Amino acid sequence: QRVLNSSGSKIYDANTNALAADITLSNLVSGETLNHSGTATLSSANAGSYTISNLTGISIADNAGLASNYTLTGGTHNFTVNQKAISLSGTRLYDATTDAVASDLTTISGRVGTETLTLSGTGSVANVNVASNKTVTVGTLALGDGTGLAANYTLSGGTHQLTINQRPLNATLARQYDGTATSAGSTLSSFDALQGGETLTMSGSGTAASVNVANGIAMSSNGDLGLVDGTGLASNYSLNSTVINITQRVLNSSGSKIYDANTN
């Protein structure tokens, strides 16, 4: 009988099965083929390269050759379990950086069964701006053991995406009392959450809940108040709320009298 060799591979699946469908027979006489079926057993479920003695569990059958002319016993039977590709996804608020931090990539897809993994490090996206499903370059991102072994998985070949959402801003306007409730965006005093030293301005006007002097008066309607590009892009932010600080109006005065020899 002619001794057959074999080789095969599969993606890590947490079991020790080496299925006939994943195995290729070799050392057949030119032009002859055989069918093979069954399941061989690996010494470990983990990713790695294995030798299977005699390919126990796999049987051969006639096709364009006679199985009785061949044997699997004594052949070289190699099988590789390849790492399974993991995909990452997540979201964060705009922060003026291209960082894709592990703590933002909270969805780890592609794990086998109930196995868990950890993630550390920082990847990057192509630019800082708000957008959905931005491609993440792996950088220093690395898988760590959970209930599953990180060595059985790889980030290579996975789809890694980060969605950057607009950062909400709270705006504070400031002006002197003028007897009206109308407040223009041009009276902007500050925003609470601009990132990376960026600046924005405001356009339009809104209506304050009160005309009187006070701090933190809510704008009962934001009206047509809008964010305008400064050193940062307005599209990376959203206007969450607006309040106004109305300060006392400074009065001037003038007067006169006829000289009366006193300072009154």
PDB file of C-alpha atoms in Angstrom:
ATOM      1  CA  GLN A   1       0.000   0.000   0.000  1.00  0.00           C
ATOM      2  CA  ARG A   2       1.127   3.529  -0.773  1.00  0.00           C
ATOM      3  CA  VAL A   3       1.488   5.694   2.326  1.00  0.00           C
ATOM      4  CA  LEU A   4      -0.539   8.899   2.160  1.00  0.00           C
ATOM      5  CA  ASN A   5       0.398  12.195   3.763  1.00  0.00           C
ATOM      6  CA  SER A   6      -1.993  14.962   4.628  1.00  0.00           C
ATOM      7  CA  SER A   7      -2.166  18.600   5.625  1.00  0.00           C
ATOM      8  CA  GLY A   8      -4.975  20.827   6.737  1.00  0.00           C
ATOM      9  CA  SER A   9      -6.001  23.927   8.604  1.00  0.00           C
ATOM     10  CA  LYS A  10      -8.942  25.622  10.251  1.00  0.00           C
ATOM     11  CA  ILE A  11      -9.741  28.784  12.161  1.00  0.00           C
ATOM     12  CA  TYR A  12      -9.703  28.436  15.955  1.00  0.00           C
ATOM     13  CA  ASP A  13     -13.093  27.129  17.128  1.00  0.00           C
ATOM     14  CA  ALA A  14     -12.316  25.989  20.705  1.00  0.00           C
ATOM     15  CA  ASN A  15     -12.501  22.266  19.868  1.00  0.00           C
ATOM     16  CA  THR A  16      -9.974  19.596  18.918  1.00  0.00           C
ATOM     17  CA  ASN A  17     -11.765  18.402  15.780  1.00  0.00           C
ATOM     18  CA  ALA A  18      -9.866  18.146  12.500  1.00  0.00           C
ATOM     19  CA  LEU A  19     -12.634  17.536   9.975  1.00  0.00           C
ATOM     20  CA  ALA A  20     -12.050  15.667   6.727  1.00  0.00           C
ATOM     21  CA  ALA A  21     -13.332  18.736   4.845  1.00  0.00           C
ATOM     22  CA  ASP A  22     -10.364  20.705   6.223  1.00  0.00           C
ATOM     23  CA  ILE A  23      -7.790  18.022   5.299  1.00  0.00           C
ATOM     24  CA  THR A  24      -6.066  17.501   1.936  1.00  0.00           C
ATOM     25  CA  LEU A  25      -4.496  14.125   1.074  1.00  0.00           C
ATOM     26  CA  SER A  26      -1.155  13.970  -0.752  1.00  0.00           C
ATOM     27  CA  ASN A  27       1.269  11.394  -2.203  1.00  0.00           C
ATOM     28  CA  LEU A  28      -1.455   9.888  -4.383  1.00  0.00           C
ATOM     29  CA  VAL A  29      -0.361   8.298  -7.664  1.00  0.00           C
ATOM     30  CA  SER A  30      -0.699  10.858 -10.443  1.00  0.00           C
ATOM     31  CA  GLY A  31      -4.247  11.071 -11.768  1.00  0.00           C
ATOM     32  CA  GLU A  32      -5.810   9.100  -8.908  1.00  0.00           C
ATOM     33  CA  THR A  33      -8.108  10.553  -6.279  1.00  0.00           C
ATOM     34  CA  LEU A  34      -9.729   9.236  -3.124  1.00  0.00           C
ATOM     35  CA  ASN A  35     -12.630  10.293  -0.991  1.00  0.00           C
ATOM     36  CA  HIS A  36     -12.034  10.786   2.705  1.00  0.00           C
ATOM     37  CA  SER A  37     -14.394  11.362   5.598  1.00  0.00           C
ATOM     38  CA  GLY A  38     -14.563  11.505   9.372  1.00  0.00           C
ATOM     39  CA  THR A  39     -12.932  13.555  12.097  1.00  0.00           C
ATOM     40  CA  ALA A  40      -9.411  13.367  13.467  1.00  0.00           C
ATOM     41  CA  THR A  41      -8.483  14.669  16.894  1.00  0.00           C
ATOM     42  CA  LEU A  42      -5.855  17.286  17.699  1.00  0.00           C
ATOM     43  CA  SER A  43      -3.835  17.260  20.895  1.00  0.00           C
ATOM     44  CA  SER A  44      -5.091  20.759  21.765  1.00  0.00           C
ATOM     45  CA  ALA A  45      -7.846  23.119  20.732  1.00  0.00           C
ATOM     46  CA  ASN A  46      -5.509  26.130  20.765  1.00  0.00           C
ATOM     47  CA  ALA A  47      -4.016  27.899  17.768  1.00  0.00           C
ATOM     48  CA  GLY A  48      -0.798  26.250  16.635  1.00  0.00           C
ATOM     49  CA  SER A  49       0.741  23.576  14.384  1.00  0.00           C
ATOM     50  CA  TYR A  50       0.093  19.905  15.130  1.00  0.00           C
ATOM     51  CA  THR A  51       1.108  16.456  13.925  1.00  0.00           C
ATOM     52  CA  ILE A  52      -1.654  13.818  13.939  1.00  0.00           C
ATOM     53  CA  SER A  53      -0.412  10.242  14.307  1.00  0.00           C
ATOM     54  CA  ASN A  54      -1.893   7.987  11.599  1.00  0.00           C
ATOM     55  CA  LEU A  55      -4.802  10.419  11.124  1.00  0.00           C
ATOM     56  CA  THR A  56      -7.016   8.326  13.373  1.00  0.00           C
ATOM     57  CA  GLY A  57     -10.696   9.049  12.747  1.00  0.00           C
ATOM     58  CA  ILE A  58     -10.288   9.733   9.032  1.00  0.00           C
ATOM     59  CA  SER A  59     -11.133   6.973   6.566  1.00  0.00           C
ATOM     60  CA  ILE A  60     -10.470   6.789   2.841  1.00  0.00           C
ATOM     61  CA  ALA A  61     -12.765   5.429   0.122  1.00  0.00           C
ATOM     62  CA  ASP A  62     -12.584   4.642  -3.602  1.00  0.00           C
ATOM     63  CA  ASN A  63     -12.883   7.407  -6.127  1.00  0.00           C
ATOM     64  CA  ALA A  64     -10.624   7.585  -9.181  1.00  0.00           C
ATOM     65  CA  GLY A  65      -8.356   5.221  -7.321  1.00  0.00           C
ATOM     66  CA  LEU A  66      -8.793   2.198  -5.046  1.00  0.00           C
ATOM     67  CA  ALA A  67      -8.593   2.924  -1.334  1.00  0.00           C
ATOM     68  CA  SER A  68      -7.177  -0.589  -0.778  1.00  0.00           C
ATOM     69  CA  ASN A  69      -4.004   0.514  -2.564  1.00  0.00           C
ATOM     70  CA  TYR A  70      -3.329   3.225   0.037  1.00  0.00           C
ATOM     71  CA  THR A  71      -2.901   3.619   3.784  1.00  0.00           C
ATOM     72  CA  LEU A  72      -2.847   6.568   6.154  1.00  0.00           C
ATOM     73  CA  THR A  73      -0.696   4.658   8.630  1.00  0.00           C
ATOM     74  CA  GLY A  74       2.883   5.827   8.733  1.00  0.00           C
ATOM     75  CA  GLY A  75       2.264   9.034   6.791  1.00  0.00           C
ATOM     76  CA  THR A  76       3.032  12.590   7.843  1.00  0.00           C
ATOM     77  CA  HIS A  77      -0.145  14.347   8.873  1.00  0.00           C
ATOM     78  CA  ASN A  78       0.151  18.036   9.735  1.00  0.00           C
ATOM     79  CA  PHE A  79      -2.662  20.336  10.781  1.00  0.00           C
ATOM     80  CA  THR A  80      -2.653  24.028  11.648  1.00  0.00           C
ATOM     81  CA  VAL A  81      -5.165  25.864  13.815  1.00  0.00           C
ATOM     82  CA  ASN A  82      -5.045  29.525  12.777  1.00  0.00           C
ATOM     83  CA  GLN A  83      -5.908  32.461  15.017  1.00  0.00           C
ATOM     84  CA  LYS A  84      -9.453  33.775  14.687  1.00  0.00           C
ATOM     85  CA  ALA A  85      -9.797  37.373  13.526  1.00  0.00           C
ATOM     86  CA  ILE A  86     -11.425  39.723  16.015  1.00  0.00           C
ATOM     87  CA  SER A  87     -13.304  42.913  15.081  1.00  0.00           C
ATOM     88  CA  LEU A  88     -13.626  45.982  17.294  1.00  0.00           C
ATOM     89  CA  SER A  89     -16.191  48.767  17.393  1.00  0.00           C
ATOM     90  CA  GLY A  90     -17.179  51.573  19.712  1.00  0.00           C
ATOM     91  CA  THR A  91     -18.135  55.215  20.141  1.00  0.00           C
ATOM     92  CA  ARG A  92     -16.850  58.291  21.905  1.00  0.00           C
ATOM     93  CA  LEU A  93     -17.467  62.025  21.996  1.00  0.00           C
ATOM     94  CA  TYR A  94     -15.340  64.375  19.930  1.00  0.00           C
ATOM     95  CA  ASP A  95     -12.107  65.188  21.791  1.00  0.00           C
ATOM     96  CA  ALA A  96      -9.962  66.861  19.083  1.00  0.00           C
ATOM     97  CA  THR A  97      -7.632  63.822  18.871  1.00  0.00           C
ATOM     98  CA  THR A  98      -7.316  60.885  16.499  1.00  0.00           C
ATOM     99  CA  ASP A  99      -7.045  58.446  19.419  1.00  0.00           C
ATOM    100  CA  ALA A 100      -9.093  55.249  19.451  1.00  0.00           C
ATOM    101  CA  VAL A 101      -8.610  54.137  23.057  1.00  0.00           C
ATOM    102  CA  ALA A 102      -9.322  50.562  24.116  1.00  0.00           C
ATOM    103  CA  SER A 103     -11.892  51.747  26.657  1.00  0.00           C
ATOM    104  CA  ASP A 104     -13.934  53.286  23.818  1.00  0.00           C
ATOM    105  CA  LEU A 105     -13.853  50.105  21.704  1.00  0.00           C
ATOM    106  CA  THR A 106     -16.280  48.237  23.907  1.00  0.00           C
ATOM    107  CA  THR A 107     -17.601  45.721  21.371  1.00  0.00           C
ATOM    108  CA  ILE A 108     -15.239  42.812  20.671  1.00  0.00           C
ATOM    109  CA  SER A 109     -16.773  40.636  17.942  1.00  0.00           C
ATOM    110  CA  GLY A 110     -15.728  37.234  16.637  1.00  0.00           C
ATOM    111  CA  ARG A 111     -15.046  35.393  19.890  1.00  0.00           C
ATOM    112  CA  VAL A 112     -15.917  31.706  20.057  1.00  0.00           C
ATOM    113  CA  GLY A 113     -18.878  30.749  22.227  1.00  0.00           C
ATOM    114  CA  THR A 114     -18.904  32.534  25.574  1.00  0.00           C
ATOM    115  CA  GLU A 115     -15.179  33.218  25.660  1.00  0.00           C
ATOM    116  CA  THR A 116     -14.151  36.699  26.765  1.00  0.00           C
ATOM    117  CA  LEU A 117     -11.082  38.779  25.984  1.00  0.00           C
ATOM    118  CA  THR A 118      -9.670  42.063  27.232  1.00  0.00           C
ATOM    119  CA  LEU A 119      -8.344  44.955  25.170  1.00  0.00           C
ATOM    120  CA  SER A 120      -5.626  47.488  25.962  1.00  0.00           C
ATOM    121  CA  GLY A 121      -3.688  50.194  24.177  1.00  0.00           C
ATOM    122  CA  THR A 122      -4.563  52.930  21.715  1.00  0.00           C
ATOM    123  CA  GLY A 123      -5.255  52.897  17.997  1.00  0.00           C
ATOM    124  CA  SER A 124      -5.975  55.836  15.724  1.00  0.00           C
ATOM    125  CA  VAL A 125      -8.385  57.140  13.107  1.00  0.00           C
ATOM    126  CA  ALA A 126      -7.475  59.176  10.031  1.00  0.00           C
ATOM    127  CA  ASN A 127      -8.707  62.532  11.375  1.00  0.00           C
ATOM    128  CA  VAL A 128     -10.216  64.069  14.489  1.00  0.00           C
ATOM    129  CA  ASN A 129     -13.629  64.981  13.099  1.00  0.00           C
ATOM    130  CA  VAL A 130     -17.096  63.618  13.869  1.00  0.00           C
ATOM    131  CA  ALA A 131     -18.190  60.718  11.638  1.00  0.00           C
ATOM    132  CA  SER A 132     -19.660  57.223  11.848  1.00  0.00           C
ATOM    133  CA  ASN A 133     -17.694  53.987  11.510  1.00  0.00           C
ATOM    134  CA  LYS A 134     -14.256  55.502  11.030  1.00  0.00           C
ATOM    135  CA  THR A 135     -11.601  52.875  10.286  1.00  0.00           C
ATOM    136  CA  VAL A 136      -9.251  52.277  13.212  1.00  0.00           C
ATOM    137  CA  THR A 137      -5.546  51.608  12.692  1.00  0.00           C
ATOM    138  CA  VAL A 138      -4.496  49.097  15.361  1.00  0.00           C
ATOM    139  CA  GLY A 139      -1.470  50.949  16.750  1.00  0.00           C
ATOM    140  CA  THR A 140      -0.757  49.614  20.257  1.00  0.00           C
ATOM    141  CA  LEU A 141      -4.171  47.957  20.657  1.00  0.00           C
ATOM    142  CA  ALA A 142      -3.653  44.426  21.975  1.00  0.00           C
ATOM    143  CA  LEU A 143      -5.868  41.546  23.058  1.00  0.00           C
ATOM    144  CA  GLY A 144      -5.468  40.032  26.516  1.00  0.00           C
ATOM    145  CA  ASP A 145      -6.667  36.826  28.133  1.00  0.00           C
ATOM    146  CA  GLY A 146     -10.163  36.671  29.535  1.00  0.00           C
ATOM    147  CA  THR A 147     -11.916  33.351  29.850  1.00  0.00           C
ATOM    148  CA  GLY A 148     -10.422  32.764  26.413  1.00  0.00           C
ATOM    149  CA  LEU A 149      -6.737  32.894  25.444  1.00  0.00           C
ATOM    150  CA  ALA A 150      -5.654  35.966  23.484  1.00  0.00           C
ATOM    151  CA  ALA A 151      -3.153  33.762  21.610  1.00  0.00           C
ATOM    152  CA  ASN A 152      -6.082  32.079  19.842  1.00  0.00           C
ATOM    153  CA  TYR A 153      -7.187  35.383  18.321  1.00  0.00           C
ATOM    154  CA  THR A 154      -5.749  38.179  16.217  1.00  0.00           C
ATOM    155  CA  LEU A 155      -6.699  41.762  15.399  1.00  0.00           C
ATOM    156  CA  SER A 156      -5.175  41.315  11.927  1.00  0.00           C
ATOM    157  CA  GLY A 157      -7.876  40.850   9.329  1.00  0.00           C
ATOM    158  CA  GLY A 158     -10.630  42.158  11.575  1.00  0.00           C
ATOM    159  CA  THR A 159     -12.843  45.184  10.924  1.00  0.00           C
ATOM    160  CA  HIS A 160     -12.137  47.923  13.457  1.00  0.00           C
ATOM    161  CA  GLN A 161     -14.396  50.974  13.560  1.00  0.00           C
ATOM    162  CA  LEU A 162     -14.970  53.961  15.836  1.00  0.00           C
ATOM    163  CA  THR A 163     -17.898  56.369  15.685  1.00  0.00           C
ATOM    164  CA  ILE A 164     -17.098  59.885  16.902  1.00  0.00           C
ATOM    165  CA  ASN A 165     -20.189  61.784  18.041  1.00  0.00           C
ATOM    166  CA  GLN A 166     -20.655  65.532  18.466  1.00  0.00           C
ATOM    167  CA  ARG A 167     -19.670  66.858  21.883  1.00  0.00           C
ATOM    168  CA  PRO A 168     -22.557  68.749  23.569  1.00  0.00           C
ATOM    169  CA  LEU A 169     -21.758  72.309  24.615  1.00  0.00           C
ATOM    170  CA  ASN A 170     -23.430  74.519  27.178  1.00  0.00           C
ATOM    171  CA  ALA A 171     -23.095  78.191  26.287  1.00  0.00           C
ATOM    172  CA  THR A 172     -23.116  81.218  28.564  1.00  0.00           C
ATOM    173  CA  LEU A 173     -24.014  84.655  27.201  1.00  0.00           C
ATOM    174  CA  ALA A 174     -23.358  87.886  29.108  1.00  0.00           C
ATOM    175  CA  ARG A 175     -24.593  91.462  28.734  1.00  0.00           C
ATOM    176  CA  GLN A 176     -25.856  94.432  30.692  1.00  0.00           C
ATOM    177  CA  TYR A 177     -29.530  94.876  31.489  1.00  0.00           C
ATOM    178  CA  ASP A 178     -31.365  96.464  28.543  1.00  0.00           C
ATOM    179  CA  GLY A 179     -34.993  95.898  29.433  1.00  0.00           C
ATOM    180  CA  THR A 180     -35.488  93.213  26.788  1.00  0.00           C
ATOM    181  CA  ALA A 181     -35.355  89.421  26.783  1.00  0.00           C
ATOM    182  CA  THR A 182     -33.609  89.219  23.430  1.00  0.00           C
ATOM    183  CA  SER A 183     -30.014  88.029  23.607  1.00  0.00           C
ATOM    184  CA  ALA A 184     -27.673  87.775  20.653  1.00  0.00           C
ATOM    185  CA  GLY A 185     -25.162  85.006  20.128  1.00  0.00           C
ATOM    186  CA  SER A 186     -22.527  87.711  19.728  1.00  0.00           C
ATOM    187  CA  THR A 187     -22.729  88.285  23.514  1.00  0.00           C
ATOM    188  CA  LEU A 188     -21.163  84.853  24.060  1.00  0.00           C
ATOM    189  CA  SER A 189     -19.077  84.690  27.223  1.00  0.00           C
ATOM    190  CA  SER A 190     -17.948  81.048  27.314  1.00  0.00           C
ATOM    191  CA  PHE A 191     -18.546  77.414  26.404  1.00  0.00           C
ATOM    192  CA  ASP A 192     -18.107  74.657  28.987  1.00  0.00           C
ATOM    193  CA  ALA A 193     -16.522  71.836  26.977  1.00  0.00           C
ATOM    194  CA  LEU A 194     -14.440  73.001  24.022  1.00  0.00           C
ATOM    195  CA  GLN A 195     -11.665  70.529  23.256  1.00  0.00           C
ATOM    196  CA  GLY A 196      -7.957  70.962  22.583  1.00  0.00           C
ATOM    197  CA  GLY A 197      -7.926  74.734  23.044  1.00  0.00           C
ATOM    198  CA  GLU A 198     -10.386  75.233  20.184  1.00  0.00           C
ATOM    199  CA  THR A 199     -12.621  78.271  19.891  1.00  0.00           C
ATOM    200  CA  LEU A 200     -16.129  78.753  18.469  1.00  0.00           C
ATOM    201  CA  THR A 201     -18.468  81.719  18.182  1.00  0.00           C
ATOM    202  CA  MET A 202     -22.256  81.952  18.044  1.00  0.00           C
ATOM    203  CA  SER A 203     -24.717  83.487  15.610  1.00  0.00           C
ATOM    204  CA  GLY A 204     -28.378  84.416  15.788  1.00  0.00           C
ATOM    205  CA  SER A 205     -30.376  85.307  18.873  1.00  0.00           C
ATOM    206  CA  GLY A 206     -32.664  83.760  21.479  1.00  0.00           C
ATOM    207  CA  THR A 207     -35.070  84.740  24.218  1.00  0.00           C
ATOM    208  CA  ALA A 208     -34.180  84.805  27.912  1.00  0.00           C
ATOM    209  CA  ALA A 209     -36.703  83.649  30.508  1.00  0.00           C
ATOM    210  CA  SER A 210     -36.389  86.994  32.321  1.00  0.00           C
ATOM    211  CA  VAL A 211     -35.306  90.520  31.438  1.00  0.00           C
ATOM    212  CA  ASN A 212     -33.949  91.229  34.930  1.00  0.00           C
ATOM    213  CA  VAL A 213     -30.445  91.103  36.361  1.00  0.00           C
ATOM    214  CA  ALA A 214     -29.385  87.592  37.419  1.00  0.00           C
ATOM    215  CA  ASN A 215     -26.863  84.868  36.617  1.00  0.00           C
ATOM    216  CA  GLY A 216     -27.693  81.677  34.745  1.00  0.00           C
ATOM    217  CA  ILE A 217     -31.010  82.785  33.255  1.00  0.00           C
ATOM    218  CA  ALA A 218     -32.248  80.020  30.985  1.00  0.00           C
ATOM    219  CA  MET A 219     -32.940  80.850  27.392  1.00  0.00           C
ATOM    220  CA  SER A 220     -36.604  79.876  27.166  1.00  0.00           C
ATOM    221  CA  SER A 221     -36.043  79.408  23.467  1.00  0.00           C
ATOM    222  CA  ASN A 222     -32.701  78.963  21.765  1.00  0.00           C
ATOM    223  CA  GLY A 223     -34.335  80.606  18.766  1.00  0.00           C
ATOM    224  CA  ASP A 224     -31.905  80.675  15.898  1.00  0.00           C
ATOM    225  CA  LEU A 225     -28.784  80.571  18.050  1.00  0.00           C
ATOM    226  CA  GLY A 226     -26.158  78.517  16.275  1.00  0.00           C
ATOM    227  CA  LEU A 227     -22.540  77.460  16.578  1.00  0.00           C
ATOM    228  CA  VAL A 228     -20.021  79.020  14.199  1.00  0.00           C
ATOM    229  CA  ASP A 229     -16.526  77.809  13.290  1.00  0.00           C
ATOM    230  CA  GLY A 230     -13.629  79.345  15.137  1.00  0.00           C
ATOM    231  CA  THR A 231     -10.300  77.578  15.359  1.00  0.00           C
ATOM    232  CA  GLY A 232     -12.464  74.457  15.723  1.00  0.00           C
ATOM    233  CA  LEU A 233     -15.265  73.156  13.496  1.00  0.00           C
ATOM    234  CA  ALA A 234     -18.818  73.799  14.701  1.00  0.00           C
ATOM    235  CA  SER A 235     -19.853  70.467  13.124  1.00  0.00           C
ATOM    236  CA  ASN A 236     -17.882  68.626  15.809  1.00  0.00           C
ATOM    237  CA  TYR A 237     -20.152  70.060  18.528  1.00  0.00           C
ATOM    238  CA  SER A 238     -23.843  70.393  19.336  1.00  0.00           C
ATOM    239  CA  LEU A 239     -25.517  73.157  21.341  1.00  0.00           C
ATOM    240  CA  ASN A 240     -27.004  71.544  24.417  1.00  0.00           C
ATOM    241  CA  SER A 241     -28.212  74.570  26.397  1.00  0.00           C
ATOM    242  CA  THR A 242     -27.733  78.310  26.668  1.00  0.00           C
ATOM    243  CA  VAL A 243     -27.985  80.606  29.683  1.00  0.00           C
ATOM    244  CA  ILE A 244     -27.290  84.301  30.075  1.00  0.00           C
ATOM    245  CA  ASN A 245     -25.796  86.392  32.850  1.00  0.00           C
ATOM    246  CA  ILE A 246     -27.468  89.810  32.887  1.00  0.00           C
ATOM    247  CA  THR A 247     -25.482  92.378  34.870  1.00  0.00           C
ATOM    248  CA  GLN A 248     -26.588  95.744  36.247  1.00  0.00           C
ATOM    249  CA  ARG A 249     -26.591  98.567  33.745  1.00  0.00           C
ATOM    250  CA  VAL A 250     -24.060 101.263  34.541  1.00  0.00           C
ATOM    251  CA  LEU A 251     -25.676 104.702  34.704  1.00  0.00           C
ATOM    252  CA  ASN A 252     -23.983 107.982  33.846  1.00  0.00           C
ATOM    253  CA  SER A 253     -25.156 111.385  35.164  1.00  0.00           C
ATOM    254  CA  SER A 254     -24.768 115.118  34.677  1.00  0.00           C
ATOM    255  CA  GLY A 255     -26.114 118.238  36.460  1.00  0.00           C
ATOM    256  CA  SER A 256     -25.529 121.886  37.360  1.00  0.00           C
ATOM    257  CA  LYS A 257     -26.279 124.544  40.004  1.00  0.00           C
ATOM    258  CA  ILE A 258     -25.624 128.240  40.687  1.00  0.00           C
ATOM    259  CA  TYR A 259     -22.599 128.932  42.906  1.00  0.00           C
ATOM    260  CA  ASP A 260     -23.649 128.807  46.565  1.00  0.00           C
ATOM    261  CA  ALA A 261     -20.294 128.450  48.412  1.00  0.00           C
ATOM    262  CA  ASN A 262     -20.882 124.757  49.370  1.00  0.00           C
ATOM    263  CA  THR A 263     -19.941 121.398  47.863  1.00  0.00           C
ATOM    264  CA  ASN A 264     -23.449 119.933  47.893  1.00  0.00           C
TER     265      ASN A 264
END
